[in-house]
Coordinates of C-alpha atoms and ligand atoms in Angstrom, one line a residue:
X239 CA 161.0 44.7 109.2
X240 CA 163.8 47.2 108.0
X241 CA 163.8 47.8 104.7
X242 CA 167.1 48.0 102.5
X243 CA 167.2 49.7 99.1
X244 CA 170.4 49.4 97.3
X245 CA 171.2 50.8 93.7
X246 CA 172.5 47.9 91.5
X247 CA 174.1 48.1 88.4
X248 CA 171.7 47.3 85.6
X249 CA 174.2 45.9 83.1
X250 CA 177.0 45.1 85.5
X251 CA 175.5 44.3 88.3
X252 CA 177.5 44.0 91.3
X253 CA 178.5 40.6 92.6
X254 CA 178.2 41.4 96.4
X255 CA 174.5 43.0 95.9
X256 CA 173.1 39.6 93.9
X257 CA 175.0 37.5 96.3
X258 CA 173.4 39.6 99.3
X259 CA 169.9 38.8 97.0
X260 CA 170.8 35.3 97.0
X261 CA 171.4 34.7 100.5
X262 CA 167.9 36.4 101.9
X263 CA 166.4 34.7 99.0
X264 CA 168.3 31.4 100.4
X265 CA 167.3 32.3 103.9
X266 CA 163.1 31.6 102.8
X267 CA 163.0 35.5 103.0
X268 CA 161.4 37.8 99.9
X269 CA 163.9 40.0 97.8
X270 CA 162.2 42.5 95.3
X271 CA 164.0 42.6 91.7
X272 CA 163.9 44.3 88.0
X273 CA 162.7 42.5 85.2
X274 CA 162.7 44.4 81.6
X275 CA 158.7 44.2 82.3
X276 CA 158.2 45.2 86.0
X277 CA 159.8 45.1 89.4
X278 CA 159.6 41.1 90.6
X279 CA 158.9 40.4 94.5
X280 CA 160.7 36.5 94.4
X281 CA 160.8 34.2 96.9
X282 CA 161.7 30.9 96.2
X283 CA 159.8 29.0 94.2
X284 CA 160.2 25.7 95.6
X285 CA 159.6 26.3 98.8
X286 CA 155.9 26.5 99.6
X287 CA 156.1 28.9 103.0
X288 CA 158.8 31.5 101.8
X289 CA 155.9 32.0 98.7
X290 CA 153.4 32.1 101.1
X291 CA 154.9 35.3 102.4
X292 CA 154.6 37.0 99.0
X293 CA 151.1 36.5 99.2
X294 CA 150.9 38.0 102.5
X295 CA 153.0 41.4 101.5
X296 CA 151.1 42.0 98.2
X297 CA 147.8 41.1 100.0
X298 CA 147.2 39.0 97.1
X299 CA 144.1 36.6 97.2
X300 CA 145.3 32.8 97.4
X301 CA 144.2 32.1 93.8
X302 CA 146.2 34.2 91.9
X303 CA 149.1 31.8 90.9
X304 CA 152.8 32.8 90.5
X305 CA 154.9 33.0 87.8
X306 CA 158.4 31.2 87.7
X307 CA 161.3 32.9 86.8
X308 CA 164.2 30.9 85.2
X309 CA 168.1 31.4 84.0
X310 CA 168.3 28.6 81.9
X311 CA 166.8 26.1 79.9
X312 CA 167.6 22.8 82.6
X313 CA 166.2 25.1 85.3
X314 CA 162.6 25.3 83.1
X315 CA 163.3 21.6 82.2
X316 CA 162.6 20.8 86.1
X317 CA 159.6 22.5 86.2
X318 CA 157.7 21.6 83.0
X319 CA 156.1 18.3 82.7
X320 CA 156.3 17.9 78.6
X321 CA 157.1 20.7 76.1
X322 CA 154.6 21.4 73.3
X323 CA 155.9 22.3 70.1
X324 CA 154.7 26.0 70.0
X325 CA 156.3 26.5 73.7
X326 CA 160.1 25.3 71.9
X327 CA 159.3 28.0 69.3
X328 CA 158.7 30.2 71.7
X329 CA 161.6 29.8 73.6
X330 CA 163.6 30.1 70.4
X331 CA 162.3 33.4 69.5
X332 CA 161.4 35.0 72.5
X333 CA 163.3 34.0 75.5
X334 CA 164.9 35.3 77.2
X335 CA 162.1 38.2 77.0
X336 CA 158.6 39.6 78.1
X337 CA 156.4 35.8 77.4
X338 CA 155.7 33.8 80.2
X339 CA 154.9 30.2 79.1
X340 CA 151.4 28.1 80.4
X341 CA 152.9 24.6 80.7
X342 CA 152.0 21.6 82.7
X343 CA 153.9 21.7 85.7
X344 CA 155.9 18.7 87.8
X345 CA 155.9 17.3 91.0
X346 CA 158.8 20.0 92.2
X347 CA 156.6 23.2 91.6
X348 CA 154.3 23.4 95.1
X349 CA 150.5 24.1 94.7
X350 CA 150.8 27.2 96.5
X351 CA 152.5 28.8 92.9
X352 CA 150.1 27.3 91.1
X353 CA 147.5 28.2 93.1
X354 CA 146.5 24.4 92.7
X355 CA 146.4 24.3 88.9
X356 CA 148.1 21.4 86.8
X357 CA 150.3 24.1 84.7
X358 CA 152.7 26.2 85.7
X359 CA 153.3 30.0 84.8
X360 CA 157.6 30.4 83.4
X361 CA 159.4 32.8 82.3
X362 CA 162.7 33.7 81.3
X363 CA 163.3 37.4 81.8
X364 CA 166.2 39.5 80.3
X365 CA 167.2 41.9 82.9
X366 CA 170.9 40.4 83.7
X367 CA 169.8 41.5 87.3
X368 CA 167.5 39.2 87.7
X369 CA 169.6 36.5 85.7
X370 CA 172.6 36.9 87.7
X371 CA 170.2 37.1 90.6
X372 CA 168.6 33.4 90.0
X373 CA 171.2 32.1 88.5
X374 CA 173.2 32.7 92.4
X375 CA 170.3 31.1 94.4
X376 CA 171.0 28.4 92.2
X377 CA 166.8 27.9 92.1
X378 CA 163.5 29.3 90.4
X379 CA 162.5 32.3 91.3
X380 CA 158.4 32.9 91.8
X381 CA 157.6 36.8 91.3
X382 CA 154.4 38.3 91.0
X383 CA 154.5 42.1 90.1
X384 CA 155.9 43.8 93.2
X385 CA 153.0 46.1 93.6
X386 CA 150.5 46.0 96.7
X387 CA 147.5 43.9 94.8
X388 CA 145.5 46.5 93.0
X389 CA 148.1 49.4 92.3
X390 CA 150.0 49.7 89.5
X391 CA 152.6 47.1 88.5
X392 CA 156.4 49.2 89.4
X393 CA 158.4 50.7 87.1
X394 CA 160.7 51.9 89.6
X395 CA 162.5 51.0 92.4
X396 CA 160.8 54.2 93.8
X397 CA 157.6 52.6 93.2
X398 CA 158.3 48.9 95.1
X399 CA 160.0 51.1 97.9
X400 CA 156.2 53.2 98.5
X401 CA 154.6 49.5 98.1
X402 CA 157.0 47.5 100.0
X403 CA 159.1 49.1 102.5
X404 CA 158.9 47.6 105.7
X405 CA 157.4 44.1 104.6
X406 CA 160.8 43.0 102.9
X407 CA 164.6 42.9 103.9
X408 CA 166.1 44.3 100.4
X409 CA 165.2 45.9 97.2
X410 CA 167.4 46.1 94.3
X411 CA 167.2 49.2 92.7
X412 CA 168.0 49.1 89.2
X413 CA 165.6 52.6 87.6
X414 CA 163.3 52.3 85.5
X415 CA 162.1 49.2 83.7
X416 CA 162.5 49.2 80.0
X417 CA 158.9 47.4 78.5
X418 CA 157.3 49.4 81.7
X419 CA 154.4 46.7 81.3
X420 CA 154.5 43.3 82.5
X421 CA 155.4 40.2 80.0
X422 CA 152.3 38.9 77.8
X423 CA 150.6 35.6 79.1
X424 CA 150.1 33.1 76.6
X425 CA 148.8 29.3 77.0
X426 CA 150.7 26.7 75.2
X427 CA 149.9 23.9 76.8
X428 CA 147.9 22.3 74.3
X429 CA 145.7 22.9 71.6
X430 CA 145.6 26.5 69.7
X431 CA 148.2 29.0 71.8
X432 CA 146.3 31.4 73.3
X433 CA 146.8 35.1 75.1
X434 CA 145.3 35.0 78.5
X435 CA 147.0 38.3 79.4
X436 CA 148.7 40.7 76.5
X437 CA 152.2 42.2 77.4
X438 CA 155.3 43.0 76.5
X439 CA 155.2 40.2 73.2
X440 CA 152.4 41.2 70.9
X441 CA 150.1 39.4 69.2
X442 CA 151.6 40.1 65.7
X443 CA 154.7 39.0 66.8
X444 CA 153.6 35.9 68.2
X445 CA 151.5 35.3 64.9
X446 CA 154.6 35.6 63.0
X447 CA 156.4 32.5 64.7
X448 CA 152.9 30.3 65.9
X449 CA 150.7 31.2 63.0
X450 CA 147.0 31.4 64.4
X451 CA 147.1 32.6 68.0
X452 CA 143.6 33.2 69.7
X453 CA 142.6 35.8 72.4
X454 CA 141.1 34.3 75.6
X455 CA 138.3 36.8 75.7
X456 CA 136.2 36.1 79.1
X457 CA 132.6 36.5 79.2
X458 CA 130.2 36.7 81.8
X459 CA 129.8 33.1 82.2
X460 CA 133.5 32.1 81.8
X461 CA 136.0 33.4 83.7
X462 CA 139.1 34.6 82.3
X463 CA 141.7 31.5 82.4
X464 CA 144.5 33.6 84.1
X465 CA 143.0 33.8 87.2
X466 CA 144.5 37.5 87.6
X467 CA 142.6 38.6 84.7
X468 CA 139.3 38.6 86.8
X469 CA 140.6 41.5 89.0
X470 CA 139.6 45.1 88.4
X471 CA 143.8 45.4 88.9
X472 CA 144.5 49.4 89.2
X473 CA 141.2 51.5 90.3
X474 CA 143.1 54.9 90.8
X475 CA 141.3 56.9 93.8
X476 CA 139.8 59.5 91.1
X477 CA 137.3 58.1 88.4
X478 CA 139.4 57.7 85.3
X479 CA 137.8 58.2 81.4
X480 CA 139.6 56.7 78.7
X481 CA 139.1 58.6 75.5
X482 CA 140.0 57.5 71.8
X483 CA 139.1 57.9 68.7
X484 CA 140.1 61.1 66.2
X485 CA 142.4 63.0 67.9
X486 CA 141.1 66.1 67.1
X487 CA 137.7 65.1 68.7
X488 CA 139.3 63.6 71.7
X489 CA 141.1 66.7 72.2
X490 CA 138.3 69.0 72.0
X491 CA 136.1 66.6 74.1
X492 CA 138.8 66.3 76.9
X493 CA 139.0 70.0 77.3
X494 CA 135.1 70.0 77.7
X495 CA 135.5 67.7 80.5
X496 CA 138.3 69.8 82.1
X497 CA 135.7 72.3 82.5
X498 CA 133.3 70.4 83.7
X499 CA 135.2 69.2 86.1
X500 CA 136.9 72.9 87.2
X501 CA 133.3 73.7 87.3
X502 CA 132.4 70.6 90.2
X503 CA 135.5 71.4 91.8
X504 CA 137.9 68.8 90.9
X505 CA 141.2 68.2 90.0
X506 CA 141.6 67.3 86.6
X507 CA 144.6 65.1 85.4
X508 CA 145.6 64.2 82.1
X509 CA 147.4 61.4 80.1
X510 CA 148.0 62.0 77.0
X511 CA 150.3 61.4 73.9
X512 CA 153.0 64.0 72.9
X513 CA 151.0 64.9 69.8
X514 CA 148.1 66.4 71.7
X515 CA 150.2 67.7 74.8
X516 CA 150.2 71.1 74.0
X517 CA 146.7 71.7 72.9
X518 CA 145.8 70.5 76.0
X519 CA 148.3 72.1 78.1
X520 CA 146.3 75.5 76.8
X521 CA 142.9 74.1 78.5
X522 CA 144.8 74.0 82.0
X523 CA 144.7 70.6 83.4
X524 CA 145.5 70.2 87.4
X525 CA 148.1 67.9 86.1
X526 CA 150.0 67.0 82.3
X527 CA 151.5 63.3 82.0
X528 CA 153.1 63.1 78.6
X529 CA 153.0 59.6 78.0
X530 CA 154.7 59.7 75.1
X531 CA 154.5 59.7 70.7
X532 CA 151.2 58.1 69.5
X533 CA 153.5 56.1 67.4
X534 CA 156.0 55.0 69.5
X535 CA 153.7 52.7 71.7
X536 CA 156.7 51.0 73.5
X537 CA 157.2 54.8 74.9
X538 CA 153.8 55.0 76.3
X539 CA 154.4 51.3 77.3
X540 CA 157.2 52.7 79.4
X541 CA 155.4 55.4 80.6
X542 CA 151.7 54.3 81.5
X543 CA 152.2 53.3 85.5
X544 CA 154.1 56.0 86.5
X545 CA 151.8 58.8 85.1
X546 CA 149.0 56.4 86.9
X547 CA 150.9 56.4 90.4
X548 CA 150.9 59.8 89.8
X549 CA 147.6 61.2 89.6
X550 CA 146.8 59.1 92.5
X551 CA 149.4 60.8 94.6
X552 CA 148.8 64.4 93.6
X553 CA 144.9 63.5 94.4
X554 CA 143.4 63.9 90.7
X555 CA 139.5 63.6 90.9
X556 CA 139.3 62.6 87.5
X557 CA 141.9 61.4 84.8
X558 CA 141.3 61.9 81.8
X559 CA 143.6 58.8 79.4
X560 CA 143.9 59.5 75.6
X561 CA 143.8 56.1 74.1
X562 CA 146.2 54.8 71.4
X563 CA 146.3 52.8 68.6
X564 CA 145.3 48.6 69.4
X565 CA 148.3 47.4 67.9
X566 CA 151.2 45.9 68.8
X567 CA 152.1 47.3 72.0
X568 CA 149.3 49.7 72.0
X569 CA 146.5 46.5 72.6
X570 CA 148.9 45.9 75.5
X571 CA 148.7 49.7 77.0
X572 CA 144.7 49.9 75.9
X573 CA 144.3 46.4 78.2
X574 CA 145.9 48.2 80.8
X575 CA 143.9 51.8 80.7
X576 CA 140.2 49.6 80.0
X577 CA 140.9 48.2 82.9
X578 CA 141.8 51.1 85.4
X579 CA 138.7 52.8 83.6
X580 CA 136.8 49.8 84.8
X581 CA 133.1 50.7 82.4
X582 CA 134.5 54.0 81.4
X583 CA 135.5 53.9 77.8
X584 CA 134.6 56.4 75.2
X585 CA 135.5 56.2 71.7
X586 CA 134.6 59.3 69.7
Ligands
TXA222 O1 156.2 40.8 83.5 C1 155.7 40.0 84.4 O2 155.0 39.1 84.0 C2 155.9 40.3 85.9 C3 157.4 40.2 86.1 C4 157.8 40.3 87.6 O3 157.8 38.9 85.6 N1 155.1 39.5 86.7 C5 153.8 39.6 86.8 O4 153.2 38.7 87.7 O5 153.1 40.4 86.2 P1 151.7 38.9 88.2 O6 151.6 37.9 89.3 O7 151.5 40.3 88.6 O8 150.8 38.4 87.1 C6 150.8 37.1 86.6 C7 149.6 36.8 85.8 C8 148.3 36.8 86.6 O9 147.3 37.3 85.8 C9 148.1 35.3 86.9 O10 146.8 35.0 87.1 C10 148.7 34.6 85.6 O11 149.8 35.4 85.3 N2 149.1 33.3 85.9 C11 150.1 32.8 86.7 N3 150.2 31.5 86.7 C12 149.2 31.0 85.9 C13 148.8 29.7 85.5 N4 149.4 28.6 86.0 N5 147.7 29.6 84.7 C14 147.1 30.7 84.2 N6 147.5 32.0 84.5 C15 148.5 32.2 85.4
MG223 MG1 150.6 42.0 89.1

């Protein structure tokens, strides 16, 4: 399949682009989109074979369910079977926004989305791309990051374009994505709301509207209850050691492994904050990613899955990630980097 990528307007975007959107999206056929979080690949969502496909170009396994994208507060109203109170607050204070909802789903959502579970995944994102976008298909929009399962979410339309190009008919190209990490997960379908995935929305924030929210924290005998959570995700080609702790430590020990690694022949690759950048620019890294100020986590936020994408394209052997501070944001970046360093943590 030919491939279009057309730059779009990210603030006025241009009526004859989403209308082209819409009609693919119309057609049954999968049209990749910006969100403030991460590139989208939709289809639409109530229509069981065109979200089939989206399955089929991520290579996604069957039991990792969809979330919805909505415009509007009817549109959700189709799809949620009752509305708890802490998923109103929610939609007071955070949509439209990086949140998606956990709510049980009706009769108009197809199992396929759900991947056969009795609550549905909805969100209400902020880019007006992807507003105007669902708003001119006239129906909800089911978008799973549009990655190939187990790279890096896209930040960019560069990004979905290496990913996707020749399994869709259009991407829209808006640049970068301004959270750069995809929206937080959070169950509030009954009971205490609870993070299954953390994103874009942080904890403290959500605490400040909700009052207690709980971490679902899999262990070894329960599995995690967003069925995405189970996968490794991003395992970049090159082993990849995430490093926090005092910063003068982590500096010192991340030039040791530079060595180390020079010394086994490998290409070394670094992630790191501003702060330490040029103290380890001196110790001669086969590649620098600034990811951005140690306290400016939505920077490094912003920043995390392109410097990833990179080191895997310039062939780093080993990537070395300077961890942040777990808070706010920065327990949404840590999730991400724990997880691309599969066992690999050290904190020093
Ligand atoms: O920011 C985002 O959330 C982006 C943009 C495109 O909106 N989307 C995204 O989708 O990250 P995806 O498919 O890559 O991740 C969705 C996560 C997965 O971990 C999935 O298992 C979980 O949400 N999820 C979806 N539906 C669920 C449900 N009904 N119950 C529990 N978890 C669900
Ligand atoms: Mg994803």
């Amino acid at each position: 399949m030919q491939t279009k990528r057309s730059s779009i307007d990210r603030v006025h975007p241009q009526a004859e682009l989403i209308q082209e959107g819409a009609e693919w999206l119309k057609a049954g056929e999968l049209v990749a989109f910006p969100t403030e979080t991460v590139y989208g690949l939709g289809a639409n969502a109530l229509d069981a074979s065109a979200c089939a496909k989206i399955f089929k170009a991520k290579g996604r396994p069957q039991d990792n369910p969809l979330i919805v994208h909505v415009c509007n507060r009817t549109m959700a109203n189709l799809l949620v079977l009752n509305w708890t109170t802490a998923a109103e607050l929610c939609v007071q204070h955070f949509w439209p926004g990086p949140l998606t909802l956990i709510l049980p789903k009706t009769v108009l959502v197809p199992d396929i989305v759900t991947a056969g579970l009795v609550n549905v995944a909805i969100r209400m994102p902020s880019h007006p791309v992807a507003l105007r976008l669902i708003e001119a298909t006239g129906f909800p929009i089911a978008a799973p990051s549009a990655n190939l399962s187990g790279k890096p979410s896209p930040t960019s339309g560069s990004h979905v374009w290496c990913d996707m190009k020749g399994k869709i008919p259009l991407i829209l190209d808006a640049g970068a994505c301004l959270v750069g990490l995809e929206s937080t997960v959070l169950d509030v379908s009954g009971g205490i709301p609870t993070i299954l995935r953390p994103g874009g929305i942080s904890k403290e924030q959500l605490e400040a509207v909700l009052g207690e929210v709980l971490v679902d924290a899999p262990t070894e005998k329960q599995a995690p209850k967003a069925p995405g959570m189970k996968y490794r995700h991003y395992a970049p080609q090159g082993e990849l050691l995430l490093m926090s702790g005092i910063r003068e430590r982590v500096i010192q020990r991340m030039g040791q492994e530079i060595q180390r690694g020079h010394a086994r022949f490998k290409r070394v690759g670094v992630l790191c904050t501003s702060e330490s950048a040029p103290f380890l620019h001196n110790r001669l890294p086969d590649l620098l990613f600034v990811l951005g100020s140690k306290d400016r986590p939505q920077e490094v936020a912003s920043n995390l899955f392109e410097g990833l994408r990179l080191c895997d394209e310039r062939g780093m052997d080993l990537i070395l990630a300077e961890g942040i501070e777990e808070e706010g944001l920065g327990s949404a970046v840590m999730n991400r980097l724990e997880k691309a360093a599969g066992k690999q943590s050290k904190h020093i």
